[in-house]
Coordinates of C-alpha atoms in Angstrom, one line a residue:
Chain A
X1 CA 20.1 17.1 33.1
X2 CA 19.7 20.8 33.5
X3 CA 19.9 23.6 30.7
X4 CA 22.3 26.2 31.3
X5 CA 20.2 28.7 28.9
X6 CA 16.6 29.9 31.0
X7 CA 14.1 29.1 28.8
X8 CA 12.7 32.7 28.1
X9 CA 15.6 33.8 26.7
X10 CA 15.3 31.7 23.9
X11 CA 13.2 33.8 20.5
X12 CA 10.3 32.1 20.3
X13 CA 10.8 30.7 16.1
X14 CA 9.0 27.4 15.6
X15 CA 11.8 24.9 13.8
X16 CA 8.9 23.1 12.4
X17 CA 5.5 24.7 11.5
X18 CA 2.0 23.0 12.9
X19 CA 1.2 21.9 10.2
X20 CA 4.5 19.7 9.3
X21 CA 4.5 18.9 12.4
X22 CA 1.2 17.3 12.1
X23 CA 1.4 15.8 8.7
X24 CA 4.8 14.3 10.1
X25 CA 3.4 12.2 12.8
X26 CA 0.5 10.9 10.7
X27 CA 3.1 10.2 7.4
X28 CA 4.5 8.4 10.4
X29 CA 1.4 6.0 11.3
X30 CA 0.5 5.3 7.3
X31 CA 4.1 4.5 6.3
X32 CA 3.7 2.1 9.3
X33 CA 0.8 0.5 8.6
X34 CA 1.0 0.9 5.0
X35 CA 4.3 -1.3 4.7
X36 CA 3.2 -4.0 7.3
X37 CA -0.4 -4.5 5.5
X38 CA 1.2 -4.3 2.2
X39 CA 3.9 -6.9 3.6
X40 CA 1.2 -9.0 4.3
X41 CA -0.5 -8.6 1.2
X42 CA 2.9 -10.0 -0.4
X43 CA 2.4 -12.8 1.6
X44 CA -0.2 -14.4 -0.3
X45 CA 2.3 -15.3 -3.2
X46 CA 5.6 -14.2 -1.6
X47 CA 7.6 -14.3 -4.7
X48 CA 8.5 -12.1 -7.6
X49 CA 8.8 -15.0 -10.5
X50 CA 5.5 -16.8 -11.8
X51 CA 5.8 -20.6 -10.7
X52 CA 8.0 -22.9 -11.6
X53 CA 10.3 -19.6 -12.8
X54 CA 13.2 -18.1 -11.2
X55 CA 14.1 -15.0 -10.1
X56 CA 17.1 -13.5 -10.2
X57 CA 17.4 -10.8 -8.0
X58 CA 15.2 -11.7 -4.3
X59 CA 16.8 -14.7 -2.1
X60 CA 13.7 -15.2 0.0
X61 CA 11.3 -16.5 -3.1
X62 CA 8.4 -18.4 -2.0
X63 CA 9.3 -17.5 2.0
X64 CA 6.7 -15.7 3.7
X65 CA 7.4 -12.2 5.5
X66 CA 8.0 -13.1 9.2
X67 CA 5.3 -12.5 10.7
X68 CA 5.9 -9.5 13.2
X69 CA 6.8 -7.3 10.5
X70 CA 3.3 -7.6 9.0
X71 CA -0.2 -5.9 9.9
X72 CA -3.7 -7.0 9.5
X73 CA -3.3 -10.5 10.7
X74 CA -5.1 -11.7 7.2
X75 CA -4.5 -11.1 3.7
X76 CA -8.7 -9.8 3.5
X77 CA -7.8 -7.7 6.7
X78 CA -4.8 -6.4 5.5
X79 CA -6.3 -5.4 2.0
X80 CA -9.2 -3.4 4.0
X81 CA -6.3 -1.7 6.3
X82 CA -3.5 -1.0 2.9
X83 CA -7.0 0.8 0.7
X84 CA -7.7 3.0 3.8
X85 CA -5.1 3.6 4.6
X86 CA -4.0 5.0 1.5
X87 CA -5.9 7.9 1.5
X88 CA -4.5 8.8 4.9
X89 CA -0.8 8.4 3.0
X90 CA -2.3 10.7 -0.4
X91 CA -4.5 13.3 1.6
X92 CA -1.9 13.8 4.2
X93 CA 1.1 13.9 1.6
X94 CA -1.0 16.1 -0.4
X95 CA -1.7 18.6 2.1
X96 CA 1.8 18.3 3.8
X97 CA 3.6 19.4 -0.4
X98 CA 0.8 21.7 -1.0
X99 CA 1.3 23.6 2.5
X100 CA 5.9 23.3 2.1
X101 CA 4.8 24.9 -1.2
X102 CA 3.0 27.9 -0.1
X103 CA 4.7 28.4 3.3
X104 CA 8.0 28.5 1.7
X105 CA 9.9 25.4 3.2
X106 CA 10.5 23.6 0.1
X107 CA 13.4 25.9 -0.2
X108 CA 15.1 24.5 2.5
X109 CA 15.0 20.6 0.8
X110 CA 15.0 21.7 -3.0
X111 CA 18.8 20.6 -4.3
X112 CA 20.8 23.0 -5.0
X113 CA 24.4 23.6 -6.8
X114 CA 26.8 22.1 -4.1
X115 CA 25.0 19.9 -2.6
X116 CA 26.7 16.8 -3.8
X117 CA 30.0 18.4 -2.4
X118 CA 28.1 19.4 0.7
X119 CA 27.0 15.8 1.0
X120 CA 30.3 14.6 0.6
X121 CA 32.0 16.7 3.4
X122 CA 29.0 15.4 5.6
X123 CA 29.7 11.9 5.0
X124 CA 34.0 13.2 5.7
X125 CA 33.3 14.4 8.8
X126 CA 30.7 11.5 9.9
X127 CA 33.8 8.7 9.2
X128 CA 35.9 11.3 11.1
X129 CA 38.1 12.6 7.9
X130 CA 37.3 16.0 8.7
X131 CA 37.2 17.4 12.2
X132 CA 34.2 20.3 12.5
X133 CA 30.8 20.0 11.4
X134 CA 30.1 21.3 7.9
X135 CA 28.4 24.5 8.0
X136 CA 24.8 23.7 7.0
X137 CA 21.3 25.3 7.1
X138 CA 18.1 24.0 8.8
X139 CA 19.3 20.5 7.2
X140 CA 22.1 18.7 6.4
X141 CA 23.1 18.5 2.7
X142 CA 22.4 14.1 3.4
X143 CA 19.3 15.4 4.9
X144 CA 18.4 17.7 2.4
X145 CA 18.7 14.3 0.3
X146 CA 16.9 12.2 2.0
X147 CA 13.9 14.7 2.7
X148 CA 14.0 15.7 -0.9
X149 CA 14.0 12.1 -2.1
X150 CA 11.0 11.0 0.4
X151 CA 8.4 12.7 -1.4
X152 CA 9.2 11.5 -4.8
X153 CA 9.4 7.7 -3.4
X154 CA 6.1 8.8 -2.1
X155 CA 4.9 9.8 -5.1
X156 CA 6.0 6.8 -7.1
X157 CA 4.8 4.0 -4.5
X158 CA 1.2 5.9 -4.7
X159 CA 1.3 5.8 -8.4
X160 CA 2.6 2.3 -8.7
X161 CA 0.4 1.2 -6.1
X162 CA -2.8 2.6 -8.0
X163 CA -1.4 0.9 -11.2
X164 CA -1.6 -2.7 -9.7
X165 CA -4.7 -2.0 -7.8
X166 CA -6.7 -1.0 -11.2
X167 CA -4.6 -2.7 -13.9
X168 CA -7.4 -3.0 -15.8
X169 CA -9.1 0.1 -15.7
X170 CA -6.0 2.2 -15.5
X171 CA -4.5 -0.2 -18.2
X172 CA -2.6 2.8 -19.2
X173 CA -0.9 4.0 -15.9
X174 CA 0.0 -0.2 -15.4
X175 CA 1.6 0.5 -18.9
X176 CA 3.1 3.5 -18.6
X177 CA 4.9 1.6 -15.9
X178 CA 5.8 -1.8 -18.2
X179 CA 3.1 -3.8 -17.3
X180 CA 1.6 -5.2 -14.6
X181 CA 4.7 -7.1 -13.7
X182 CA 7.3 -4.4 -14.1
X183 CA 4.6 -1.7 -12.0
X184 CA 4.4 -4.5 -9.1
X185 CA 8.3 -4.4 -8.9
X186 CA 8.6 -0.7 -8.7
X187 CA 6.1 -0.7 -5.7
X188 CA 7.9 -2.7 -4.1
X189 CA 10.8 -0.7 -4.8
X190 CA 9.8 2.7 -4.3
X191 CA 8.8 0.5 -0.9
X192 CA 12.3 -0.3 -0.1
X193 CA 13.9 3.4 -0.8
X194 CA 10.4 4.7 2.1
X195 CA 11.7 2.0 4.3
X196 CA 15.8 2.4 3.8
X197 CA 15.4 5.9 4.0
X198 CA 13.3 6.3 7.1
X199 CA 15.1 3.7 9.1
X200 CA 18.5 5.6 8.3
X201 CA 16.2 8.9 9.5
X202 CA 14.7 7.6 13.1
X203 CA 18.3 6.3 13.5
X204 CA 20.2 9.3 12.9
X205 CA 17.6 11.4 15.0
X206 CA 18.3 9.3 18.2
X207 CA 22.1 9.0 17.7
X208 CA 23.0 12.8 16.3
X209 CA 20.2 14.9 16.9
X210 CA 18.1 13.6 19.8
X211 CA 16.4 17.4 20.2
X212 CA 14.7 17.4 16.8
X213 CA 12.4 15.0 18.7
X214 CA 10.9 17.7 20.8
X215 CA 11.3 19.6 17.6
X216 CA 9.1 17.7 15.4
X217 CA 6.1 17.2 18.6
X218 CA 6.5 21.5 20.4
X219 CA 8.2 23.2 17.5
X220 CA 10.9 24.7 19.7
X221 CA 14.6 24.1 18.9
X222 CA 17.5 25.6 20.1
X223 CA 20.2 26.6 17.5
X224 CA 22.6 26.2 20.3
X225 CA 21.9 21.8 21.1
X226 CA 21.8 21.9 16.7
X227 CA 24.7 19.0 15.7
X228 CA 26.5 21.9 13.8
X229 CA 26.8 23.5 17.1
X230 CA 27.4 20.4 19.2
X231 CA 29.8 18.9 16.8
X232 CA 27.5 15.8 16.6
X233 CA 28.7 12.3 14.9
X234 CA 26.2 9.2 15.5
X235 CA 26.4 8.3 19.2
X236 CA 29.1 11.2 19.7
X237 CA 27.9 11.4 23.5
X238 CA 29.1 7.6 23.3
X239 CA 32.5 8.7 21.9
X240 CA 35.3 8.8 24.2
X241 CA 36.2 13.1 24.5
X242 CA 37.8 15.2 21.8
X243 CA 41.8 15.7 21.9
X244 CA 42.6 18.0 25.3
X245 CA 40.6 20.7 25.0
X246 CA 42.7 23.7 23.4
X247 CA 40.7 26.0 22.6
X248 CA 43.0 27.3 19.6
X249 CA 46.1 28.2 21.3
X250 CA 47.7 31.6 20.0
X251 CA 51.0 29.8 19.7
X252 CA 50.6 26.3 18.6
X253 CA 53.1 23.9 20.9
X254 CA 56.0 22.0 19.3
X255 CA 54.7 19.0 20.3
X256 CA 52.6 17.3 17.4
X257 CA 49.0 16.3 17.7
X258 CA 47.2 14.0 16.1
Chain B
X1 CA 4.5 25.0 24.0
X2 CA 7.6 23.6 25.0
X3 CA 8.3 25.5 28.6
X4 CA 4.6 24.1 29.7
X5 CA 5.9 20.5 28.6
X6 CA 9.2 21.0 30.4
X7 CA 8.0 22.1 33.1
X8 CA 5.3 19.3 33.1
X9 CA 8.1 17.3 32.9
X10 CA 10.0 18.8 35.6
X11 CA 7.2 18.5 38.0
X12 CA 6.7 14.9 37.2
X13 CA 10.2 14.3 37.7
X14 CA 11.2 12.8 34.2
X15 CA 14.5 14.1 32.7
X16 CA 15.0 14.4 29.1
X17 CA 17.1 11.3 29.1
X18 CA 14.1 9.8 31.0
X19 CA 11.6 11.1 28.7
X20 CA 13.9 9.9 25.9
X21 CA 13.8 6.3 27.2
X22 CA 10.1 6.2 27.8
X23 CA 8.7 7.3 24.9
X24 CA 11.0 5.3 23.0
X25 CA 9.7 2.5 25.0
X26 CA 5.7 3.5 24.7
X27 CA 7.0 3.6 21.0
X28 CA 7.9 0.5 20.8
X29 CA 5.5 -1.4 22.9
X30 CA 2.6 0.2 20.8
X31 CA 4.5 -1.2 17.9
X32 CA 4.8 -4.5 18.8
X33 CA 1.8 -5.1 20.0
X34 CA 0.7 -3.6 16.6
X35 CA 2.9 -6.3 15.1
X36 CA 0.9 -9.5 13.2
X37 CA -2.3 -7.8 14.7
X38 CA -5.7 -7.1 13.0
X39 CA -5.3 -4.0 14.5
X40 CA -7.4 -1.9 17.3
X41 CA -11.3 -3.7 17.2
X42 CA -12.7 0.1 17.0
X43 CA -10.9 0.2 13.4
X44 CA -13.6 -1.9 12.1
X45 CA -16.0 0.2 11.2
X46 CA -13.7 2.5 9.8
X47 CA -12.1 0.0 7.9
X48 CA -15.9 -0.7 6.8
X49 CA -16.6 3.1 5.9
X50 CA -13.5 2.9 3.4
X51 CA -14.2 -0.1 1.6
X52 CA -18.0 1.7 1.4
X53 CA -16.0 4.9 -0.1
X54 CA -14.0 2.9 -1.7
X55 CA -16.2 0.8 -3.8
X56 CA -18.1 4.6 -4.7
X57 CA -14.9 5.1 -6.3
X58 CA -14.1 1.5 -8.1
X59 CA -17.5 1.9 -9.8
X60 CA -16.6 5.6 -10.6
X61 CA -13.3 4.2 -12.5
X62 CA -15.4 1.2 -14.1
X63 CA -14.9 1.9 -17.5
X64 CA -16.6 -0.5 -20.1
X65 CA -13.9 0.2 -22.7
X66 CA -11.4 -0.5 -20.5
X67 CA -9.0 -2.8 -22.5
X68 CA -11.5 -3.8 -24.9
X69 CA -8.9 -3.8 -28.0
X70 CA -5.8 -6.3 -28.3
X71 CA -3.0 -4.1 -27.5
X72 CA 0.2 -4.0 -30.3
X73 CA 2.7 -6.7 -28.8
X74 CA 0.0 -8.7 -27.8
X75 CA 0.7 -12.4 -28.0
X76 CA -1.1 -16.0 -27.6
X77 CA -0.2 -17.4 -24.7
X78 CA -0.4 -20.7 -25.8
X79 CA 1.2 -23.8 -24.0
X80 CA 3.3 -21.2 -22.0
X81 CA 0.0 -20.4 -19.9
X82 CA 1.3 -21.4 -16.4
X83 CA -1.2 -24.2 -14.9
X84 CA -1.8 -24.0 -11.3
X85 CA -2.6 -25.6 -8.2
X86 CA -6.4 -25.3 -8.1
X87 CA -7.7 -28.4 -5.6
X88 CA -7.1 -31.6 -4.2
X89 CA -10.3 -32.4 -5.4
X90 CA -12.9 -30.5 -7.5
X91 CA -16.8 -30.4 -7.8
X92 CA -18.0 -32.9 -10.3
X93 CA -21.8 -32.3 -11.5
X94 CA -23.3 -36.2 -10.8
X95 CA -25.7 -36.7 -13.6
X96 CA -26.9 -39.9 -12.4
X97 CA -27.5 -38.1 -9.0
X98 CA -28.9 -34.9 -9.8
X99 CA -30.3 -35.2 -13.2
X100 CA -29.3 -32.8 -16.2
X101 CA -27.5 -29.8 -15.7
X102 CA -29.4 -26.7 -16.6
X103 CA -28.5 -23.0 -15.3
X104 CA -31.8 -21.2 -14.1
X105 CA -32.1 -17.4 -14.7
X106 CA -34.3 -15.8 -12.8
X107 CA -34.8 -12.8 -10.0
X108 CA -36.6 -9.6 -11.5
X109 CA -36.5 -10.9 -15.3
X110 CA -39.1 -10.5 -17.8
X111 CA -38.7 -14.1 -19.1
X112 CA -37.2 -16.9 -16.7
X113 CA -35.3 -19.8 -18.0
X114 CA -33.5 -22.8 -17.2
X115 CA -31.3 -23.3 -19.6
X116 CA -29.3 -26.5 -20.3
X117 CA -25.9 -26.9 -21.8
X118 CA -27.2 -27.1 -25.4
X119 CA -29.7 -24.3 -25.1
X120 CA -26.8 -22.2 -23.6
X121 CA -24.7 -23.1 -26.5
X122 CA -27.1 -21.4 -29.1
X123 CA -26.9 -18.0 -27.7
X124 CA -25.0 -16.1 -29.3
X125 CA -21.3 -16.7 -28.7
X126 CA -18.0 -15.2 -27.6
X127 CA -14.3 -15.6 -26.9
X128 CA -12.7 -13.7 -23.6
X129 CA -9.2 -14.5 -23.8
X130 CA -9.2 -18.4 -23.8
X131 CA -13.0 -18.4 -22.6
X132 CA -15.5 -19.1 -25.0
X133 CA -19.4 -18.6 -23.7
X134 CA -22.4 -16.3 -24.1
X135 CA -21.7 -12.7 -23.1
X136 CA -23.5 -12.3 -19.6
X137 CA -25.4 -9.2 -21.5
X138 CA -26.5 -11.5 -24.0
X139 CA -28.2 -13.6 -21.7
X140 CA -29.9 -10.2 -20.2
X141 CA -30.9 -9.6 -23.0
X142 CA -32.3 -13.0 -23.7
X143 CA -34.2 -13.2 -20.1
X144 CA -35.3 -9.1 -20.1
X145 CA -33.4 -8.1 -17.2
X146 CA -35.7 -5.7 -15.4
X147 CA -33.7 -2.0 -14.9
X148 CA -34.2 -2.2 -10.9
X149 CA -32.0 -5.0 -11.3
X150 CA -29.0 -3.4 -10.4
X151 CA -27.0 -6.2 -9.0
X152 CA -26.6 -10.3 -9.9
X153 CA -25.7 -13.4 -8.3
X154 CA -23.8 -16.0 -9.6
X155 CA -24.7 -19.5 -7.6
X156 CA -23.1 -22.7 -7.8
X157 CA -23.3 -26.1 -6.8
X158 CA -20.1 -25.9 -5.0
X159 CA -21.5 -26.1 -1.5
X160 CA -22.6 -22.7 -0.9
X161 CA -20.5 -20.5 -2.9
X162 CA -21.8 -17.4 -4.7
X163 CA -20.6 -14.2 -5.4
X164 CA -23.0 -11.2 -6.2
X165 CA -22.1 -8.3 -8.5
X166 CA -22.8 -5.1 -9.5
X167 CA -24.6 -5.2 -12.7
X168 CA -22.1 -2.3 -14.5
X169 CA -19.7 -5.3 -14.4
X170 CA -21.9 -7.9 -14.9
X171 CA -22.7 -6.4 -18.0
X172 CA -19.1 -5.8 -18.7
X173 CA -18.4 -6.4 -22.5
X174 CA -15.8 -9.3 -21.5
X175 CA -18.1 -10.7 -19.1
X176 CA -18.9 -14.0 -20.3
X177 CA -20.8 -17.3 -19.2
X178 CA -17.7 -19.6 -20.4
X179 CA -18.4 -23.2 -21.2
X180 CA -15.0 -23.5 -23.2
X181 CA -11.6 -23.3 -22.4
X182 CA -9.0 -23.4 -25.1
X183 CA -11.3 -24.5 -27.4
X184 CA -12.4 -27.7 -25.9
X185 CA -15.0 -28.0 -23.6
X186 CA -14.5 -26.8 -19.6
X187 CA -13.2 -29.2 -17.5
X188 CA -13.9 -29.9 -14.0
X189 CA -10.9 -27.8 -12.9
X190 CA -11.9 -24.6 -14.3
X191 CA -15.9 -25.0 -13.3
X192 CA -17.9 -27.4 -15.7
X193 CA -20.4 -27.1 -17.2
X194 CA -20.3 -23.4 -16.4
X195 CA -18.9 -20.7 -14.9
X196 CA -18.5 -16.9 -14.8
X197 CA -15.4 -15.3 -16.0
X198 CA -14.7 -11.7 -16.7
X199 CA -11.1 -9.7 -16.5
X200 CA -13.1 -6.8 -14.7
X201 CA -13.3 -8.6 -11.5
X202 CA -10.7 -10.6 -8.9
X203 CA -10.8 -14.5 -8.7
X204 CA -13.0 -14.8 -6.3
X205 CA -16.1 -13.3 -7.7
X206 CA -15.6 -15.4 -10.9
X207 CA -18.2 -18.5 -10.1
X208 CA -17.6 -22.1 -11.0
X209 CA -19.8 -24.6 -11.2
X210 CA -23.0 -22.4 -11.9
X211 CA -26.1 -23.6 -11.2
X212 CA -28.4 -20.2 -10.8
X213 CA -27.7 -16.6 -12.0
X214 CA -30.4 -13.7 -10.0
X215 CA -30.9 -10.4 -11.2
X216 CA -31.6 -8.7 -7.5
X217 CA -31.9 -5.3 -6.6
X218 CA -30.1 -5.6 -3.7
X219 CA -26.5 -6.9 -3.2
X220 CA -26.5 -10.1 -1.7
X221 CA -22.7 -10.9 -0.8
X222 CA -21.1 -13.9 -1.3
X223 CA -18.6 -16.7 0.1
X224 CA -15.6 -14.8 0.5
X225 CA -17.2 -11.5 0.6
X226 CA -19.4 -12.3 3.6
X227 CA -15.7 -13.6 5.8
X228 CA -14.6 -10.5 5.2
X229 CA -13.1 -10.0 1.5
X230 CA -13.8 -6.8 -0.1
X231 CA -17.2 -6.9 -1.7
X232 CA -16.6 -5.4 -4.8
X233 CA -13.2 -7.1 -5.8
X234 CA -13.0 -5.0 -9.7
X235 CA -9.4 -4.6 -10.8

């Protein structure tokens, strides 16, 4: 594959600052670990209901986590991995909000009027009801969402996760969250949105925008390969060509085109 | 920079479809073999240096107040306690075998005692939930606990189990010596004749079947803690 643009032509404007890039990459490892150890916490009582009660709303009560989705190989092993590894998660999430906050980049996620529209176009144009690429700054407005929305699921499996750990001493955060019962559901559930909403990410990152990669380890991207500029649906260089390639003829033909 | 990496990329003549398709696969091989591990061997120490840092903080958030007033709403269990799978078979305390049970309290104490059932049941007395017993500071009290004491062991005569604490928890308010359970005497199940129980502290470290309590000044494990449980186990 060879670029048709020579390299030192492009302005030299980092896409993603060191630090984010960073604090990505290590978000990255925790989330990873973090979900199989917890997973394999969960395992030592792999249901939601107490004994002998049902639940309504898990279908896999009382069936272990396969497995391969789980690390620490034990539940001792997996309990020393899931409390180190939370500071990792904190510290870096910590230093990753504190630096989007002073550098600036926080106004490229906040929401913002239109968004919801913006979003709704996105999805229009991704089940091919709209034909070009919404217009769109360094994100998507979907993006926007999902990177906006990462923190505060973040934020809330931390919380949740420190209410359960020290339900007795922090009797008030396990409240402020119902209960020890209620807090231990919301883990799991801010767990779920981490997990949904960063398979969704890696997925759309390989299918519509396979340059952020090199984006997110050098910094460098070119506004020319963006999926604005390339048109990009999921797997689009998987999609059989657009219509004949008119480029807006000055009189349109007769014949009809769909 | 990305034109050395390109070009690095160039010379080793990967593509960026190739370096697309091997990186995904470096990605997921690490992963997998990640998968249902203990992880990398050289974690173990850090893994080690946490739970060290960790229990710094634990005993930082030990508060002795901590729940120690029946919240509004609060109900009596009752009946509706769930009962649980505990053992195919429990420890039994053979009288005819071993002679009267007594509970020996000794280590760095002013007064050491062997104390049977009876003599425990004259201290004063206590209710922890369901558990009723002498508060563990009580008994401090009653043996003059020397101040280097700053951790405990709670042996039993359940093979070789024990569980040492820190004495902040040990001396927890709702830290008792419980010889009653619902208000009838413990049964084999839950630990007889005696046990430890406190809500400060995870299952594990909760002796049954006492048999020796040591005021130490060093920590000095326990069964679970010494294959590799956390040590300090507070909640």
């Amino acid at each position: 594959m060879t670029s048709p643009h020579p390299p030192a032509k492009v302005k030299s404007r980092k896409r993603h600052h060191w630090i984010v890039r960073v604090t990505h990459w290590v978000n990255f490892v925790a989330i990873v670990i973090m979900v199989g150890s917890g997973l394999r916490i969960f395992n030592a009582y792999p249901a939601f209901a107490r004994k002998g009660e049902m639940f309504c709303c898990y279908p896999f009560e009382h069936k272990p986590i396969p497995a391969w989705l789980t690390f620490g190989g034990w539940l001792g092993g997996a309990r020393h991995w899931h409390f180190a590894m939370m500071w990792v998660l904190v510290v870096n999430g910590l230093i990753y909000l504190t630096f989007i906050y002073l550098h600036g980049d926080w106004r490229d996620l906040v929401p913002r009027k239109g968004d919801i529209r913006d979003s709704w176009q996105m999805v229009k144009f991704y089940t091919f009801r709209r034909k070009d690429h919404p217009h769109q700054g360094k994100h998507n407005a979907l993006q926007k969402g999902a990177y906006f929305a990462l923190p505060i699921a973040g934020a809330l499996a931390v919380l949740t996760g420190i209410a359960i750990w020290k339900p007795v001493q922090l009797s008030w955060l396990t409240a402020l969250f119902g209960g020890y019962v209620w807090a231990r559901y919301w883990h799991f559930i801010a767990m779920l949105v981490i997990v949904i909403l960063s398979v969704i990410h890696v997925f759309m990152v390989f299918a519509v925008d396979p340059y952020s990669i090199t984006s997110m380890i050098t910094g460098n991207y070119d506004p020319a390969l963006s999926p604005e500029a390339r048109n990009a649906r999921p797997f689009y260089h998987l999609l059989p060509p657009r219509r004949p390639a008119a480029p807006v003829p000055v009189a349109p033909p007769p014949t009809e085109s769909t | 920079m990305s034109r050395d990496l390109r070009k690095f990329l160039i010379i080793n003549g990967i593509d960026r479809r190739d370096f697309l398709i091997r990186g995904s696969g470096i990605i997921s091989a690490v992963l997998l073999a990640a998968c249902d591990s203990r992880g990398p061997k050289a974690a173990d120490k850090l893994l080690k240096y946490a739970e060290r840092k960790n229990r710094v903080v634990e005993r930082k958030l030990f508060r002795h107040t901590s729940m120690d007033v029946v919240r509004a709403g609060a109900y009596d269990a009752g009946n509706k306690l769930p009962s649980y799978f505990i053992a195919p078979t429990v420890p039994v305390w053979d009288e005819t075998a071993r002679g009267k049970w007594s509970l020996e309290v000794s280590g760095l104490v002013g007064n050491p005692v062997r104390l049977t059932l009876e003599d425990l049941q004259r201290l004063p007395q206590t209710a922890v939930e369901t558990w009723t017993g002498v508060p563990f500071s009580e008994l401090a009290k009653f043996v003059r606990a020397d101040p280097q004491a700053r951790f405990v062991d709670f042996q039993s005569f359940d093979d070789d189990y024990h569980e040492s604490w820190d004495i902040e928890s040990a001396m927890h308010k709702q830290t008792v010596v419980a010889y009653g359970l619902d208000g009838k005497p413990l049964q084999p199940a839950h630990g007889a004749p005696a046990r430890v129980y406190s809500p400060v502290k995870l299952g594990y470290k909760n002796t049954k079947y006492l048999t020796k309590i040591v005021f130490m000044p060093h920590m000095n494990g326990g069964y679970w803690s010494d294959q590799g449980y956390e040590w300090y186990g507070g909640v």
